[in-house]
CSV table of C-alpha atoms in Angstrom, one decimal:
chain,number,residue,atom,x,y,z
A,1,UNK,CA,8.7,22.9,-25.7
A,2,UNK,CA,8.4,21.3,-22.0
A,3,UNK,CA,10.3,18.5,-21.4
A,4,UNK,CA,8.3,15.5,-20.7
A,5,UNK,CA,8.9,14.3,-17.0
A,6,UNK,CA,10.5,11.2,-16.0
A,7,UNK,CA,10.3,8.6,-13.5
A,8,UNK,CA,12.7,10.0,-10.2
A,9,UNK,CA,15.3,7.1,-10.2
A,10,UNK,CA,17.3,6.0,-6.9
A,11,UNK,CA,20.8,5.9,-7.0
A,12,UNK,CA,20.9,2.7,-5.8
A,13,UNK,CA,19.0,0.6,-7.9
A,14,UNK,CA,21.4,-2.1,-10.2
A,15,UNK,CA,19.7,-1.0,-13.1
A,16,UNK,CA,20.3,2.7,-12.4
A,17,UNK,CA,24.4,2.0,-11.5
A,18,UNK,CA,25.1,0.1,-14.4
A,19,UNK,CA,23.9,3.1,-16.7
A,20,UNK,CA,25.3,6.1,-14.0
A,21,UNK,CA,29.1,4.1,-14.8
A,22,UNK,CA,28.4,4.5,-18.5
A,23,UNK,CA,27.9,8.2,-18.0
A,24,UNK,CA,30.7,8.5,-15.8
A,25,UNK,CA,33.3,6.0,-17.0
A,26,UNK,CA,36.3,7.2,-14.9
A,27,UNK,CA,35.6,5.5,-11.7
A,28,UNK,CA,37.0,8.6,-9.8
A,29,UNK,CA,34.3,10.5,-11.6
A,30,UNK,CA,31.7,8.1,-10.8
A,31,UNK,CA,32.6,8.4,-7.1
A,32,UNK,CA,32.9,11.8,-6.9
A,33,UNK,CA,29.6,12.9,-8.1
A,34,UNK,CA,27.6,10.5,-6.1
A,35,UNK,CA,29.7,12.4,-3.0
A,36,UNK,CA,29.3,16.1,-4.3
A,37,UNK,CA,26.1,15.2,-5.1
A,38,UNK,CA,24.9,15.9,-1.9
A,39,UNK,CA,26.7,19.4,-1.9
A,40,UNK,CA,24.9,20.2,-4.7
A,41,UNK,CA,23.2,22.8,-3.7
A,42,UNK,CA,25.7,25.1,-2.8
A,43,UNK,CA,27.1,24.5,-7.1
A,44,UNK,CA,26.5,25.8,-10.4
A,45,UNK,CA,26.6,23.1,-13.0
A,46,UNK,CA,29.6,24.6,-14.0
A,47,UNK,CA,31.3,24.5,-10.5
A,48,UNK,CA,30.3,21.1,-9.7
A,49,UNK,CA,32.0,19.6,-13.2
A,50,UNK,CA,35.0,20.9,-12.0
A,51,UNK,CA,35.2,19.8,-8.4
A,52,UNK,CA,33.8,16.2,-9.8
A,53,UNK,CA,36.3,16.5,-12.8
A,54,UNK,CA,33.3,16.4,-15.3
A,55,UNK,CA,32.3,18.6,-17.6
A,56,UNK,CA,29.1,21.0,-17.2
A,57,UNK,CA,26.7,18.9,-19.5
A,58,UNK,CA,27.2,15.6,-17.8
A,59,UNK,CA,26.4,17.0,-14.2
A,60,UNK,CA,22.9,18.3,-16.8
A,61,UNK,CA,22.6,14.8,-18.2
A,62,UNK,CA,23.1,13.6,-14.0
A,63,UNK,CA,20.4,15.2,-13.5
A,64,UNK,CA,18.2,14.5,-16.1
A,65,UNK,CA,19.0,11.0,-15.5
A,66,UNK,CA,17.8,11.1,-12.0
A,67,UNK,CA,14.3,12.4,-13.5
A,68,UNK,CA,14.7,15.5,-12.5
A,69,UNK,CA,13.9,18.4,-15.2
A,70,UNK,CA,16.9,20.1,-15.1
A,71,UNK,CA,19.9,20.9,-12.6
A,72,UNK,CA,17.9,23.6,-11.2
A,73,UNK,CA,15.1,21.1,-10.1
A,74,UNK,CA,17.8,18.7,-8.7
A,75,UNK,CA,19.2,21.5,-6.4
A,76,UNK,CA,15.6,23.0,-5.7
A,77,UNK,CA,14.3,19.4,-4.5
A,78,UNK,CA,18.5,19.0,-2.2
A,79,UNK,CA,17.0,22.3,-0.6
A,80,UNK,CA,14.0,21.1,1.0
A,81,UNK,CA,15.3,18.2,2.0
A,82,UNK,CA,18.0,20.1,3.9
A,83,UNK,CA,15.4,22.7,5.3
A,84,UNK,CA,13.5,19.3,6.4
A,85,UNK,CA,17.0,18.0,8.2
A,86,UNK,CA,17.2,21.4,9.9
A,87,UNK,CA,13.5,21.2,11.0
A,88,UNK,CA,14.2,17.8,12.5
A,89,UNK,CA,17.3,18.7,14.0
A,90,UNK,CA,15.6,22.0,16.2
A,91,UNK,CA,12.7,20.1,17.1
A,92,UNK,CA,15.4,17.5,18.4
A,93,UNK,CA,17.4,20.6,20.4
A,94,UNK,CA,14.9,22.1,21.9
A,95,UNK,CA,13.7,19.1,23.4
A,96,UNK,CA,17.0,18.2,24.8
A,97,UNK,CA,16.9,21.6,26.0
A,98,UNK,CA,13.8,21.0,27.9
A,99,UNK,CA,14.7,17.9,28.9
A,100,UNK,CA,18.0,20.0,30.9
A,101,UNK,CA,15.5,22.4,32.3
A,102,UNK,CA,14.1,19.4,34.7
A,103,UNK,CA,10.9,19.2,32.2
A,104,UNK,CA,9.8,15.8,31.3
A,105,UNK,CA,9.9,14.8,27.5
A,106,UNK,CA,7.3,12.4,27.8
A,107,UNK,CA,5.0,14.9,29.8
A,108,UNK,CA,5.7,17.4,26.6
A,109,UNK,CA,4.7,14.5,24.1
A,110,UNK,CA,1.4,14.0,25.6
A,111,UNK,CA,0.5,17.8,25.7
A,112,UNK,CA,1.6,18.1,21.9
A,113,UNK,CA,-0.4,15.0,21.6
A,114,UNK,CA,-3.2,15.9,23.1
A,115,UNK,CA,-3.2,19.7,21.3
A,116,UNK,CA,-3.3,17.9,18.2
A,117,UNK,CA,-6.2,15.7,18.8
A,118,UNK,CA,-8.3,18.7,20.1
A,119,UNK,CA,-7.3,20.6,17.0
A,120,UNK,CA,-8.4,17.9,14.9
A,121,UNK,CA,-11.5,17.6,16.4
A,122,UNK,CA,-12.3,21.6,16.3
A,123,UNK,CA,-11.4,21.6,12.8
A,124,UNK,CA,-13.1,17.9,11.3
A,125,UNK,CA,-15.5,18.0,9.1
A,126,UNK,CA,-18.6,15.2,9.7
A,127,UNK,CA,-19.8,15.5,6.1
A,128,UNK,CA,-15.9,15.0,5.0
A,129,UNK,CA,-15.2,12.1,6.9
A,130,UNK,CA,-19.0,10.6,6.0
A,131,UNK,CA,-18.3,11.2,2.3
A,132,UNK,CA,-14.7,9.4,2.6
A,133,UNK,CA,-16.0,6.4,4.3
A,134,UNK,CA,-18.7,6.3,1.3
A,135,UNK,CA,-16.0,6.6,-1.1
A,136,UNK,CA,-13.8,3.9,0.5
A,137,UNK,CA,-17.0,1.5,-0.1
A,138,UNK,CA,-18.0,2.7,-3.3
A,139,UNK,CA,-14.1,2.5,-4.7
A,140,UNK,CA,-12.8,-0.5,-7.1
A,141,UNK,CA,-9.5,0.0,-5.4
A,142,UNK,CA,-8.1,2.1,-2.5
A,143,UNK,CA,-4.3,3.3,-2.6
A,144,UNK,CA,-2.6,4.3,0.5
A,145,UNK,CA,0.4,6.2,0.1
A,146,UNK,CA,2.6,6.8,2.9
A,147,UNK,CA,6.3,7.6,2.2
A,148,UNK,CA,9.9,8.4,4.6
A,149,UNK,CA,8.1,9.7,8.2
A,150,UNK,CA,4.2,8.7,7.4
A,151,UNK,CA,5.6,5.6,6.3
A,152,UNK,CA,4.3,3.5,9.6
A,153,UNK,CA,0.6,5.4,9.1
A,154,UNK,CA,-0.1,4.6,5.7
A,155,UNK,CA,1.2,0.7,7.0
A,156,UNK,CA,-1.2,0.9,9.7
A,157,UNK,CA,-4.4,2.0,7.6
A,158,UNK,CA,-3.7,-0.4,5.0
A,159,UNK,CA,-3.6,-3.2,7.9
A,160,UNK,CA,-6.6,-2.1,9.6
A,161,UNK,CA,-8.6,-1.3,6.2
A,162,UNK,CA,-7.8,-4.2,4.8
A,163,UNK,CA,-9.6,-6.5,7.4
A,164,UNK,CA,-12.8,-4.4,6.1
A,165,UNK,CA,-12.3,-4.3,2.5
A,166,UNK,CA,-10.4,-6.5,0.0
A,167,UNK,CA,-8.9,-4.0,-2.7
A,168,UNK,CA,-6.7,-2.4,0.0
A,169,UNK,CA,-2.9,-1.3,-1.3
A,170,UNK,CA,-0.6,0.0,0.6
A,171,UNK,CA,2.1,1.9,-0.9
A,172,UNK,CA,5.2,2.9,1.3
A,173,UNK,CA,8.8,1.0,-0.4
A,174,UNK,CA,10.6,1.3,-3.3
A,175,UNK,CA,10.9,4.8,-5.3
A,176,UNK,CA,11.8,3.4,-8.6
A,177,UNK,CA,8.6,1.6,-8.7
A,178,UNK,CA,6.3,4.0,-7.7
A,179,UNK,CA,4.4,4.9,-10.5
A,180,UNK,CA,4.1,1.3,-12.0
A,181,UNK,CA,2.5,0.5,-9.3
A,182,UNK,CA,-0.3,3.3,-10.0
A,183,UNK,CA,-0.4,2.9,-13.8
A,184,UNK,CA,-3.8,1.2,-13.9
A,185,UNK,CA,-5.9,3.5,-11.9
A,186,UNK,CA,-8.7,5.1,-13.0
A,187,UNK,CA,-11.3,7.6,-11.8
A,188,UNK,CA,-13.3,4.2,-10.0
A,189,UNK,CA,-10.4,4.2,-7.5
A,190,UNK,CA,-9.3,5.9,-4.6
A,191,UNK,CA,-6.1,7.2,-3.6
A,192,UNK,CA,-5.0,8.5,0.0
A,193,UNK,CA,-1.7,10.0,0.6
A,194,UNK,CA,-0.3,10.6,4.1
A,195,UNK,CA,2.6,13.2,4.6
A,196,UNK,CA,4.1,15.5,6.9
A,197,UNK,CA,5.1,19.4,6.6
A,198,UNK,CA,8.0,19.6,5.0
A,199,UNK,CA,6.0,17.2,2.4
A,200,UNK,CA,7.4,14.6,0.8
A,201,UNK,CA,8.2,15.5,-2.9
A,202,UNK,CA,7.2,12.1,-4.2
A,203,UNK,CA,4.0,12.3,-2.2
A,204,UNK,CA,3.0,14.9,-4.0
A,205,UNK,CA,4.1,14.1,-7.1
A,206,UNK,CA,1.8,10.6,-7.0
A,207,UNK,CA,-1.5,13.0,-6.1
A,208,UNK,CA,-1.1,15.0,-8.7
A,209,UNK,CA,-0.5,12.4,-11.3
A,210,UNK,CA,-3.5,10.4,-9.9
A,211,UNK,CA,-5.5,14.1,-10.5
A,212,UNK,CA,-4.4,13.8,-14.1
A,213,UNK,CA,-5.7,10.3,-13.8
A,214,UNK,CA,-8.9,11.5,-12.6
A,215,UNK,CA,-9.0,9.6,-9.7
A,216,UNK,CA,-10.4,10.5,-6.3
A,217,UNK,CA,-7.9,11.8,-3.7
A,218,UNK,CA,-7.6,12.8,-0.2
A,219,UNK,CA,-4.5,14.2,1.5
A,220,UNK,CA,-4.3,14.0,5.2
C-alpha cells in the first residue's frame, strides 16, 4: 500500500528541532546527521547509521520525518540539487573565462537577454496569453508561486498584479507552510508557478497538488 505523502519539513523550523532531538537523543548523533546529511547521497542507509553512529532505521525514520517517502527519495531529491549547484557553478566559469578572454560580461548578458526575448516571441502563443488574462479576471483568487531563483519574479507579478486585481497572493517564503497556504483552493482559482530548469522540487510539487485540486494552472 503507498504511503500517504507528507508535508516536506525544513530542518530549521523550532517545531521540527524539538522532535529531530527526540529521534536523535545523543547530541553527537543529532549533529552528525544534520552534517552527513548533506553527504547523503554518496550513503546507503546502512552506511550513513554507521558514520552518524545511528542505526539504519532511524536514518529511514530521518527521512520520513523530513516528508520524504523513503531514503531513496531523500537521496534522489540531494541529487538534483547537486546537479543544480554544478549547473550554477559552470555557468559561473565559463563566464569568468570570458571575462579573461577580453570579452565583456555585460555585453554577453545582453545578447543572452536579447536571444531569449526573441525566442519568446517566436514561440508565444496570442490565444494562450489572451485566454490567461481572461482567466486572471474571471479567477476568485490568483496564486503566484515563485520559489529559491524565481523567487524575485513571482514578487514582482504579484506587486504589479495586484494594483489590477485584489485577490492577488504571492507565494515565495516559508517551506513548512506551503501547503496551508493552498488548502482552500478550488477549481474557481488560479495558480501560476514560476521556475527555472533544474526546477524546483516544491514548485512542482504545489502544481500538481493544485491539479488534484482541480484548479487552473500555468507554468511559465
Amino acid at each position: 500500500m503507498k504511503r500517504k505523502r507528507t508535508e516536506r519539513k525544513s530542518v530549521g523550523n523550532g517545531g521540527g528541532e524539538n522532535r529531530i532531538k527526540k529521534l536523535f537523543k545523543d547530541e553527537n548523533a543529532l549533529k552528525n546527521i544534520k552534517y552527513f546529511s548533506k553527504k547523503a547521497t554518496f550513503f546507503t542507509a546502512a552506511n550513513l547509521g554507521k558514520v552518524v553512529g545511528v542505526s539504519e532505521s532511524t536514518v529511514v525514520r530521518f527521512a520520513d520525518f523530513l516528508g520524504y517517502e523513503g531514503y531513496p527519495a531523500l537521496q534522489k531529491d540531494l541529487q538534483n540539487r547537486i546537479k543544480n549547484k554544478l549547473s550554477t557553478v559552470n555557468r559561473l566559469k565559463k563566464s569568468i573565462n570570458t571575462a579573461n578572454s577580453g570579452e565583456s560580461i555585460l555585453y554577453e548578458v545582453f545578447r543572452n537577454d536579447m536571444k531569449n526575448i526573441q525566442n519568446t516571441m517566436d514561440n508565444i502563443s496570442k490565444e494562450s496569453f489572451n485566454k490567461l488574462i481572461e482567466e486572471m479576471l474571471n479567477a476568485d483568487s490568483v496564486y503566484i508561486v515563485g520559489l529559491r531563483t524565481a523567487t524575485s519574479l513571482a514578487y514582482f507579478m504579484g506587486y504589479i498584479l495586484h494594483l489590477i486585481l485584489r485577490n492577488v497572493t504571492t507565494i515565495t517564503f516559508g517551506v513548512s507552510d506551503l501547503f496551508e497556504r493552498l488548502i482552500n483552493i478550488n477549481e474557481k482559482d488560479l495558480i501560476i508557478g514560476i521556475t527555472f530548469p533544474r526546477y524546483t522540487l516544491q514548485t512542482v510539487e504545489i502544481m500538481e497538488y493544485a491539479k488534484k485540486k482541480g484548479e487552473l494552472r500555468v507554468f511559465i
